[in-house]
CSV table of C-alpha atoms (C1' of nucleotides) in Angstrom, one decimal:
chain,number,residue,atom,x,y,z
A,1,MET,CA,189.3,77.3,107.6
A,2,ARG,CA,186.6,79.5,109.1
A,3,ALA,CA,185.1,80.1,105.7
A,4,TYR,CA,185.0,76.4,104.8
A,5,TRP,CA,183.7,75.7,108.3
A,6,GLN,CA,180.7,78.0,108.4
A,7,ASP,CA,179.6,78.0,104.7
A,8,ASP,CA,178.8,75.3,102.3
A,9,LEU,CA,182.1,74.1,100.7
A,10,ALA,CA,180.8,74.8,97.2
A,11,ASP,CA,180.0,78.4,98.1
A,12,VAL,CA,183.6,79.2,99.1
A,13,SER,CA,185.7,80.4,96.2
A,14,ILE,CA,189.3,81.1,96.2
A,15,ASN,CA,188.5,84.7,95.4
A,16,ALA,CA,186.3,85.0,98.5
A,17,ILE,CA,188.9,83.5,100.7
A,18,CYS,CA,191.5,86.0,99.5
A,19,GLY,CA,189.1,88.8,100.3
A,20,LEU,CA,188.3,87.5,103.7
A,21,ALA,CA,191.9,86.8,104.6
A,22,GLY,CA,193.1,90.1,103.1
A,23,VAL,CA,195.6,88.3,100.9
A,24,SER,CA,196.2,88.5,97.2
A,25,LYS,CA,195.5,85.5,95.1
A,26,PRO,CA,199.1,84.9,94.0
A,27,ALA,CA,200.1,85.0,97.6
A,28,LEU,CA,197.6,82.2,98.4
A,29,TYR,CA,198.9,80.1,95.6
A,30,ARG,CA,202.5,80.7,96.6
A,31,GLU,CA,201.6,79.3,100.1
A,32,PHE,CA,199.4,76.4,99.1
A,33,GLY,CA,200.0,75.7,95.5
A,34,SER,CA,196.4,75.0,94.5
A,35,GLU,CA,192.9,74.8,95.8
A,36,ASP,CA,193.6,71.2,96.7
A,37,GLY,CA,196.6,72.2,98.7
A,38,LEU,CA,194.6,74.8,100.6
A,39,MET,CA,191.8,72.4,101.4
A,40,ARG,CA,194.2,69.8,102.5
A,41,ALA,CA,195.9,72.3,104.8
A,42,VAL,CA,192.5,73.4,106.2
A,43,LEU,CA,191.6,69.7,106.8
A,44,ASP,CA,194.8,69.0,108.6
A,45,ARG,CA,194.4,72.0,110.8
A,46,TYR,CA,190.8,71.2,111.5
A,47,ALA,CA,191.7,67.7,112.4
A,48,ALA,CA,194.3,68.8,114.8
A,49,GLN,CA,192.2,71.5,116.4
A,50,VAL,CA,188.7,70.1,116.4
A,51,LEU,CA,188.4,66.4,115.5
A,52,SER,CA,191.1,65.7,118.1
A,53,GLU,CA,188.5,66.5,120.7
A,54,ILE,CA,186.4,63.5,119.6
A,55,PHE,CA,189.3,61.2,119.7
A,56,ALA,CA,190.1,62.6,123.2
A,57,ILE,CA,186.6,61.6,124.4
A,58,LEU,CA,187.2,58.1,123.2
A,59,SER,CA,190.6,57.9,124.9
A,60,ARG,CA,189.3,58.9,128.3
A,61,ASP,CA,188.3,55.3,128.9
A,62,GLY,CA,185.1,56.3,130.6
A,63,THR,CA,182.0,54.1,130.9
A,64,LEU,CA,180.2,53.3,127.7
A,65,ALA,CA,177.2,55.4,128.9
A,66,ASP,CA,179.5,58.3,129.9
A,67,THR,CA,181.3,58.3,126.5
A,68,LEU,CA,178.1,58.1,124.6
A,69,ALA,CA,176.7,61.0,126.6
A,70,ALA,CA,179.8,63.0,125.9
A,71,LEU,CA,179.7,62.3,122.2
A,72,ILE,CA,176.0,63.3,122.1
A,73,HIS,CA,176.7,66.5,123.9
A,74,PHE,CA,179.7,67.4,121.7
A,75,ALA,CA,177.9,66.6,118.4
A,76,SER,CA,174.5,68.1,119.1
A,77,GLU,CA,175.1,71.0,121.5
A,78,ASP,CA,178.7,72.0,121.8
A,79,ALA,CA,179.2,75.5,120.3
A,80,THR,CA,182.3,74.3,118.5
A,81,MET,CA,180.1,72.4,116.1
A,82,GLU,CA,177.5,75.0,115.6
A,83,THR,CA,178.0,75.4,111.9
A,84,GLY,CA,178.7,71.8,111.1
A,85,CYS,CA,181.9,69.9,110.5
A,86,VAL,CA,184.5,70.6,107.8
A,87,PHE,CA,185.4,66.9,107.7
A,88,PHE,CA,181.9,65.6,107.1
A,89,LYS,CA,181.2,68.4,104.6
A,90,MET,CA,184.3,67.4,102.6
A,91,ARG,CA,183.4,63.7,102.9
A,92,ALA,CA,179.9,64.5,101.6
A,93,GLY,CA,181.3,66.0,98.4
A,94,LYS,CA,184.3,63.7,98.2
A,95,HIS,CA,184.2,63.3,94.4
A,96,ARG,CA,184.8,67.0,93.8
A,97,LEU,CA,187.9,67.2,96.0
A,98,GLY,CA,191.5,67.2,94.7
A,99,PRO,CA,193.6,64.1,95.3
A,100,ARG,CA,195.5,65.3,98.3
A,101,THR,CA,192.3,66.5,100.2
A,102,ARG,CA,190.5,63.2,99.2
A,103,ASP,CA,193.4,61.2,100.6
A,104,GLY,CA,193.2,63.2,103.8
A,105,VAL,CA,189.5,62.7,104.1
A,106,GLU,CA,189.8,59.0,103.6
A,107,ALA,CA,192.6,58.7,106.1
A,108,ILE,CA,190.5,60.5,108.7
A,109,ASP,CA,187.5,58.4,107.9
A,110,SER,CA,189.2,55.1,108.3
A,111,GLY,CA,191.1,56.4,111.3
A,112,ALA,CA,187.8,57.3,113.0
A,113,VAL,CA,186.4,53.9,112.4
A,114,SER,CA,189.5,52.4,113.8
A,115,ALA,CA,189.4,54.6,116.9
A,116,PHE,CA,185.7,53.8,117.5
A,117,THR,CA,186.4,50.1,116.9
A,118,GLY,CA,189.2,50.1,119.5
A,119,PHE,CA,187.0,51.9,121.9
A,120,LEU,CA,184.2,49.4,121.5
A,121,GLU,CA,186.4,46.4,121.9
A,122,ALA,CA,187.9,47.9,125.1
A,123,ARG,CA,184.4,48.4,126.5
A,124,ARG,CA,183.5,44.8,125.5
A,125,ALA,CA,186.6,43.5,127.3
A,126,ALA,CA,185.5,45.5,130.3
A,127,GLY,CA,182.1,43.8,130.2
A,128,ASP,CA,180.6,47.2,129.5
A,129,TRP,CA,179.3,46.7,126.0
A,130,THR,CA,177.4,43.5,125.4
A,131,GLY,CA,176.3,44.0,121.8
A,132,ASP,CA,176.6,41.0,119.5
A,133,GLN,CA,177.4,42.9,116.3
A,134,PRO,CA,181.0,43.1,115.1
A,135,ALA,CA,182.7,46.1,116.6
A,136,PRO,CA,183.7,47.7,113.2
A,137,VAL,CA,180.1,47.7,112.0
A,138,VAL,CA,178.9,49.5,115.1
A,139,ALA,CA,181.9,51.8,114.9
A,140,ARG,CA,181.0,52.8,111.3
A,141,TYR,CA,177.4,53.2,112.6
A,142,MET,CA,178.5,55.6,115.3
A,143,VAL,CA,180.6,57.7,112.8
A,144,GLU,CA,177.7,58.0,110.4
A,145,GLN,CA,175.3,59.0,113.2
A,146,ILE,CA,177.7,61.7,114.4
A,147,GLY,CA,178.0,62.9,110.8
A,148,LEU,CA,174.3,63.0,110.5
A,149,ALA,CA,173.9,65.1,113.6
A,150,LEU,CA,176.6,67.5,112.4
A,151,ALA,CA,174.9,67.8,109.0
A,152,GLN,CA,171.6,68.5,110.7
A,153,ARG,CA,173.2,71.3,112.7
A,154,ALA,CA,174.9,72.7,109.6
A,155,ALA,CA,171.5,72.7,108.0
A,156,GLY,CA,170.1,74.8,110.8
A,157,GLU,CA,168.1,72.2,112.6
A,158,ASP,CA,167.3,73.1,116.2
A,159,THR,CA,169.5,71.6,118.9
A,160,ALA,CA,166.7,69.7,120.6
A,161,GLN,CA,165.8,67.7,117.6
A,162,VAL,CA,169.4,66.9,116.8
A,163,ARG,CA,170.0,65.7,120.3
A,164,ALA,CA,166.8,63.6,120.2
A,165,THR,CA,167.8,61.9,117.0
A,166,LEU,CA,171.3,61.2,118.2
A,167,GLU,CA,170.1,59.9,121.6
A,168,LEU,CA,167.7,57.6,119.8
A,169,ALA,CA,170.5,56.4,117.5
A,170,PHE,CA,172.9,55.7,120.3
A,171,SER,CA,170.4,54.1,122.6
A,172,VAL,CA,170.7,50.9,120.5
A,173,ILE,CA,174.3,50.6,121.5
A,174,ASP,CA,173.8,51.1,125.2
A,175,ARG,CA,171.1,48.5,125.6
A,176,ALA,CA,171.9,45.9,123.0
B,1,MET,CA,165.5,63.6,86.0
B,2,ARG,CA,167.9,60.8,85.3
B,3,ALA,CA,170.9,63.2,85.3
B,4,TYR,CA,169.9,64.8,88.6
B,5,TRP,CA,169.3,61.3,90.0
B,6,GLN,CA,172.6,59.6,89.2
B,7,ASP,CA,175.0,62.5,89.4
B,8,ASP,CA,175.7,65.0,92.1
B,9,LEU,CA,173.3,67.9,91.7
B,10,ALA,CA,176.1,70.5,91.5
B,11,ASP,CA,177.7,68.6,88.6
B,12,VAL,CA,174.6,68.7,86.4
B,13,SER,CA,174.6,71.9,84.3
B,14,ILE,CA,171.8,73.1,82.1
B,15,ASN,CA,174.1,72.7,79.1
B,16,ALA,CA,174.8,69.0,80.0
B,17,ILE,CA,171.1,68.4,80.4
B,18,CYS,CA,170.4,69.9,76.9
B,19,GLY,CA,173.1,67.6,75.5
B,20,LEU,CA,171.7,64.5,77.1
B,21,ALA,CA,168.1,65.2,76.2
B,22,GLY,CA,169.0,66.3,72.7
B,23,VAL,CA,167.2,69.6,73.2
B,24,SER,CA,168.3,73.1,72.5
B,25,LYS,CA,168.8,75.5,75.5
B,26,PRO,CA,166.1,77.9,74.5
B,27,ALA,CA,163.7,75.0,74.1
B,28,LEU,CA,164.4,74.0,77.6
B,29,TYR,CA,163.8,77.5,78.9
B,30,ARG,CA,160.6,77.8,76.9
B,31,GLU,CA,159.4,74.7,78.6
B,32,PHE,CA,160.5,75.3,82.2
B,33,GLY,CA,161.3,79.0,82.5
B,34,SER,CA,164.4,78.7,84.5
B,35,GLU,CA,166.7,76.2,86.2
B,36,ASP,CA,164.5,76.5,89.3
B,37,GLY,CA,161.5,75.5,87.2
B,38,LEU,CA,163.3,72.5,85.7
B,39,MET,CA,164.4,71.3,89.1
B,40,ARG,CA,160.9,71.7,90.5
B,41,ALA,CA,159.5,69.7,87.6
B,42,VAL,CA,162.1,67.0,88.2
B,43,LEU,CA,161.3,66.9,91.9
B,44,ASP,CA,157.5,66.6,91.3
B,45,ARG,CA,158.0,63.8,88.8
B,46,TYR,CA,160.4,62.1,91.1
B,47,ALA,CA,158.0,62.3,94.0
B,48,ALA,CA,155.2,60.9,91.9
B,49,GLN,CA,157.3,58.1,90.5
B,50,VAL,CA,159.7,57.1,93.2
B,51,LEU,CA,158.9,58.6,96.6
B,52,SER,CA,155.3,57.4,96.3
B,53,GLU,CA,156.6,53.9,96.8
B,54,ILE,CA,157.8,54.8,100.3
B,55,PHE,CA,154.4,56.3,101.2
B,56,ALA,CA,152.8,53.2,99.8
B,57,ILE,CA,154.8,51.0,102.2
B,58,LEU,CA,153.5,53.1,105.1
B,59,SER,CA,149.9,52.8,103.8
B,60,ARG,CA,149.9,49.1,103.7
B,61,ASP,CA,149.1,49.0,107.4
B,62,GLY,CA,151.4,46.0,107.9
B,63,THR,CA,153.0,45.1,111.2
B,64,LEU,CA,155.6,47.5,112.6
B,65,ALA,CA,158.3,44.9,112.0
B,66,ASP,CA,157.1,44.2,108.5
B,67,THR,CA,157.0,47.8,107.6
B,68,LEU,CA,160.5,48.4,109.0
B,69,ALA,CA,161.8,45.5,107.1
B,70,ALA,CA,160.2,46.8,103.9
B,71,LEU,CA,161.7,50.2,104.4
B,72,ILE,CA,165.1,48.8,105.1
B,73,HIS,CA,165.0,46.7,102.0
B,74,PHE,CA,163.8,49.6,99.8
B,75,ALA,CA,166.4,52.1,101.1
B,76,SER,CA,169.4,49.8,101.3
B,77,GLU,CA,169.0,47.2,98.5
B,78,ASP,CA,166.3,48.0,96.1
B,79,ALA,CA,167.8,48.8,92.6
B,80,THR,CA,165.6,51.8,92.3
B,81,MET,CA,167.7,53.6,94.9
B,82,GLU,CA,171.0,52.5,93.5
B,83,THR,CA,172.3,56.0,92.8
B,84,GLY,CA,170.8,57.8,95.8
B,85,CYS,CA,167.7,59.9,96.0
B,86,VAL,CA,166.9,63.2,94.2
B,87,PHE,CA,164.9,64.5,97.1
B,88,PHE,CA,167.6,64.0,99.7
B,89,LYS,CA,170.2,65.3,97.4
B,90,MET,CA,168.2,68.5,96.9
B,91,ARG,CA,167.5,68.8,100.6
B,92,ALA,CA,171.2,68.4,101.4
B,93,GLY,CA,171.9,71.5,99.3
B,94,LYS,CA,168.7,73.3,100.0
B,95,HIS,CA,170.2,76.7,100.3
B,96,ARG,CA,171.3,76.7,96.7
B,97,LEU,CA,167.9,75.8,95.2
B,98,GLY,CA,165.6,78.3,93.7
B,99,PRO,CA,162.4,79.3,95.6
B,100,ARG,CA,160.0,76.9,93.8
B,101,THR,CA,162.2,73.9,94.2
B,102,ARG,CA,162.9,74.8,97.8
B,103,ASP,CA,159.2,75.0,98.5
B,104,GLY,CA,158.7,71.6,96.9
B,105,VAL,CA,161.5,70.1,99.0
B,106,GLU,CA,160.1,71.5,102.2
B,107,ALA,CA,156.6,70.3,101.4
B,108,ILE,CA,157.8,66.8,100.7
B,109,ASP,CA,160.0,66.9,103.9
B,110,SER,CA,157.1,67.9,106.2
B,111,GLY,CA,154.8,65.6,104.3
B,112,ALA,CA,157.1,62.7,104.9
B,113,VAL,CA,157.3,63.4,108.7
B,114,SER,CA,153.5,63.6,108.8
B,115,ALA,CA,153.1,60.3,107.0
B,116,PHE,CA,155.6,58.6,109.3
B,117,THR,CA,153.9,60.2,112.3
B,118,GLY,CA,150.6,58.9,111.2
B,119,PHE,CA,152.0,55.5,110.7
B,120,LEU,CA,153.5,55.4,114.1
B,121,GLU,CA,150.4,56.6,115.8
B,122,ALA,CA,148.4,53.9,114.1
B,123,ARG,CA,150.8,51.3,115.2
B,124,ARG,CA,150.7,52.6,118.7
B,125,ALA,CA,146.9,52.4,118.7
B,126,ALA,CA,147.2,48.9,117.5
B,127,GLY,CA,149.5,48.1,120.4
B,128,ASP,CA,152.3,47.4,118.0
B,129,TRP,CA,154.6,50.2,118.9
B,130,THR,CA,155.3,50.8,122.5
B,131,GLY,CA,157.9,53.5,122.4
B,132,ASP,CA,157.6,56.3,124.9
B,133,GLN,CA,159.0,59.1,122.7
B,134,PRO,CA,156.6,61.4,120.8
B,135,ALA,CA,155.6,60.1,117.4
B,136,PRO,CA,156.8,63.1,115.5
B,137,VAL,CA,160.3,62.8,117.0
B,138,VAL,CA,160.6,59.2,116.0
B,139,ALA,CA,159.1,60.0,112.6
B,140,ARG,CA,161.8,62.6,112.0
B,141,TYR,CA,164.3,60.1,113.1
B,142,MET,CA,163.2,57.6,110.6
B,143,VAL,CA,163.2,60.1,107.8
B,144,GLU,CA,166.8,61.1,108.6
B,145,GLN,CA,167.9,57.5,108.8
B,146,ILE,CA,166.5,56.7,105.4
B,147,GLY,CA,168.2,59.8,104.1
B,148,LEU,CA,171.4,58.6,105.6
B,149,ALA,CA,171.1,55.2,104.0
B,150,LEU,CA,170.4,56.7,100.6
B,151,ALA,CA,173.3,59.1,100.9
B,152,GLN,CA,175.6,56.2,101.7
B,153,ARG,CA,174.4,54.4,98.6
B,154,ALA,CA,174.9,57.5,96.5
B,155,ALA,CA,178.5,57.7,97.9
B,156,GLY,CA,179.1,54.2,96.7
B,157,GLU,CA,179.1,52.4,100.1
B,158,ASP,CA,178.4,48.7,99.7
B,159,THR,CA,174.9,47.4,100.3
B,160,ALA,CA,175.8,45.2,103.3
B,161,GLN,CA,177.1,48.1,105.4
B,162,VAL,CA,174.2,50.3,104.4
B,163,ARG,CA,171.8,47.6,105.5
B,164,ALA,CA,173.6,47.0,108.7
B,165,THR,CA,173.6,50.7,109.6
B,166,LEU,CA,169.9,51.0,108.9
B,167,GLU,CA,169.0,47.8,110.7
B,168,LEU,CA,170.8,49.1,113.7
B,169,ALA,CA,169.1,52.4,113.5
B,170,PHE,CA,165.6,50.9,113.2
B,171,SER,CA,166.1,48.3,115.9
B,172,VAL,CA,165.6,51.0,118.5
B,173,ILE,CA,162.1,51.5,117.2
B,174,ASP,CA,161.1,47.9,117.2
B,175,ARG,CA,162.3,47.1,120.7
B,176,ALA,CA,161.5,50.3,122.7
C,1,DA,C1',151.3,80.3,45.7
C,2,DC,C1',152.0,83.9,49.0
C,3,DG,C1',152.1,86.7,53.3
C,4,DT,C1',151.7,86.1,58.2
C,5,DT,C1',152.6,84.2,62.4
C,6,DT,C1',154.6,81.1,65.4
C,7,DT,C1',158.1,77.9,66.5
C,8,DC,C1',163.0,76.8,67.1
C,9,DG,C1',168.1,76.9,67.2
C,10,DT,C1',172.6,79.5,66.6
C,11,DA,C1',175.3,82.6,68.5
C,12,DC,C1',175.9,85.6,71.9
C,13,DC,C1',175.9,88.1,76.7
C,14,DG,C1',177.7,89.2,81.4
C,15,DT,C1',179.6,86.9,85.4
C,16,DT,C1',182.3,83.8,88.0
C,17,DT,C1',185.5,80.1,88.4
C,18,DG,C1',190.6,78.3,89.3
C,19,DG,C1',195.0,79.7,87.9
C,20,DT,C1',199.1,82.9,86.0
C,21,DA,C1',202.0,86.4,83.3
C,22,DT,C1',203.6,90.7,84.0
C,23,DT,C1',204.4,94.7,86.3
C,24,DT,C1',205.1,97.2,90.4
C,25,DT,C1',207.0,97.6,95.0
C,26,DA,C1',210.1,96.7,98.6
C,27,DT,C1',214.6,95.1,100.1
C,28,DT,C1',219.4,94.4,100.0
C,29,DA,C1',224.4,95.1,98.3
C,30,DT,C1',227.7,98.0,97.0
D,1,DA,C1',222.7,107.0,96.0
D,2,DT,C1',222.2,103.5,92.8
D,3,DA,C1',222.0,99.0,90.7
D,4,DA,C1',220.6,94.2,91.4
D,5,DT,C1',217.4,91.1,93.5
D,6,DA,C1',213.5,89.3,96.0
D,7,DA,C1',208.6,89.7,96.9
D,8,DA,C1',204.0,90.9,96.1
D,9,DA,C1',199.9,92.7,93.8
D,10,DT,C1',197.5,94.1,89.4
D,11,DA,C1',195.7,92.7,85.5
D,12,DC,C1',194.8,89.1,82.8
D,13,DC,C1',193.6,84.1,80.8
D,14,DA,C1',190.5,80.3,79.1
D,15,DA,C1',186.6,77.7,80.4
D,16,DA,C1',182.0,77.1,82.1
D,17,DC,C1',178.0,78.9,84.1
D,18,DG,C1',172.8,80.5,83.6
D,19,DG,C1',170.2,83.0,80.5
D,20,DT,C1',168.6,85.5,76.0
D,21,DA,C1',168.5,88.4,71.3
D,22,DC,C1',167.8,87.5,67.0
D,23,DG,C1',167.8,85.3,62.5
D,24,DA,C1',166.2,81.0,60.1
D,25,DA,C1',162.7,77.7,59.3
D,26,DA,C1',158.5,75.7,59.5
D,27,DA,C1',153.4,76.0,59.9
D,28,DC,C1',149.3,78.2,58.9
D,29,DG,C1',145.4,81.1,56.8
D,30,DT,C1',143.9,82.8,52.7
DNA sequence: ACGTTTTCGTACCGTTTGGTATTTTATTAT
DNA sequence: ATAATAAAATACCAAACGGTACGAAAACGT
């Protein structure tokens, strides 16, 4: 997972992973069956360990402004995301994934849009969000903006510019 | 250029290009020297043929609103961009480019930010843009948003969602 | 018409990829 | 202690990659 996390996905070969993990190649195949199986396992672990934090932020039921601020901080400055995001990296190269990993990516993607949609509708009910766009559209927008920020960080862009971009992008939600 | 344009960069091999172009491999190497040379030539041609249209939109000196609308249309609906953008694809995988292509990508990237900065400052002088952020920051923001839209189109997202996302992203500039 | 030079493509090189057949090592049963 | 069994690594496979050596073919000067 660490290898997929900090390098470009296409630069991580099975051979390299075996070397890093100190494991023989047949041992890896006995455990995961195929590269697809390994990547799916990595994605599942990553979702449980890292992406869960994003969903936790949404579930806190804080103010719209507070939630946006927390998301901005997490995506643009939190050390956890320093080398980008496994999920968005996989999604960016979706067509070269195996079927199991692709299914996992699509499930997380639509799950994220659902979670953001639910959050927005709750804030609308609370009178907190007054935007006139449909919640799913704005939810998709938020997911893409977070993905953009994480891709920028993976590309080595400096934190200040990433934060500025994401603040700009989210400001349209706050004041709609 | 067409191959790099409509497929993922990593899926386009020298062998495949030779097949598509009906050219032998040594002939290609005699012409371009290396894969790096070929990609640089592709990038230069693409910049002259396609990216120039974006700069042309900025140079028209139209209203802020008109220019944003033109950019939105071009990035999210124009058939030219149907399969994404060679420049942004290359920039996304910058670290695996050869030195000449990477230099070209960086030159275009900073040139784009400069062009957008110049445009924004002109609109500010005209009293058209009243944002309080520094122009280069917003310029970078615009470049990234256009890149996001083109990446979405390359990934097969439907036109309406791409447009909605880009409209949302640009609305913060118009009303600031 | 012939020898020279230049252009061009076939056939190859070494390396790396994901994935396995086979052999070696460790464990257990008697 | 030894035979049978389970586990794990070495050594290998075919395919594809970027790149090139070298022989064939065309063009050219005379």
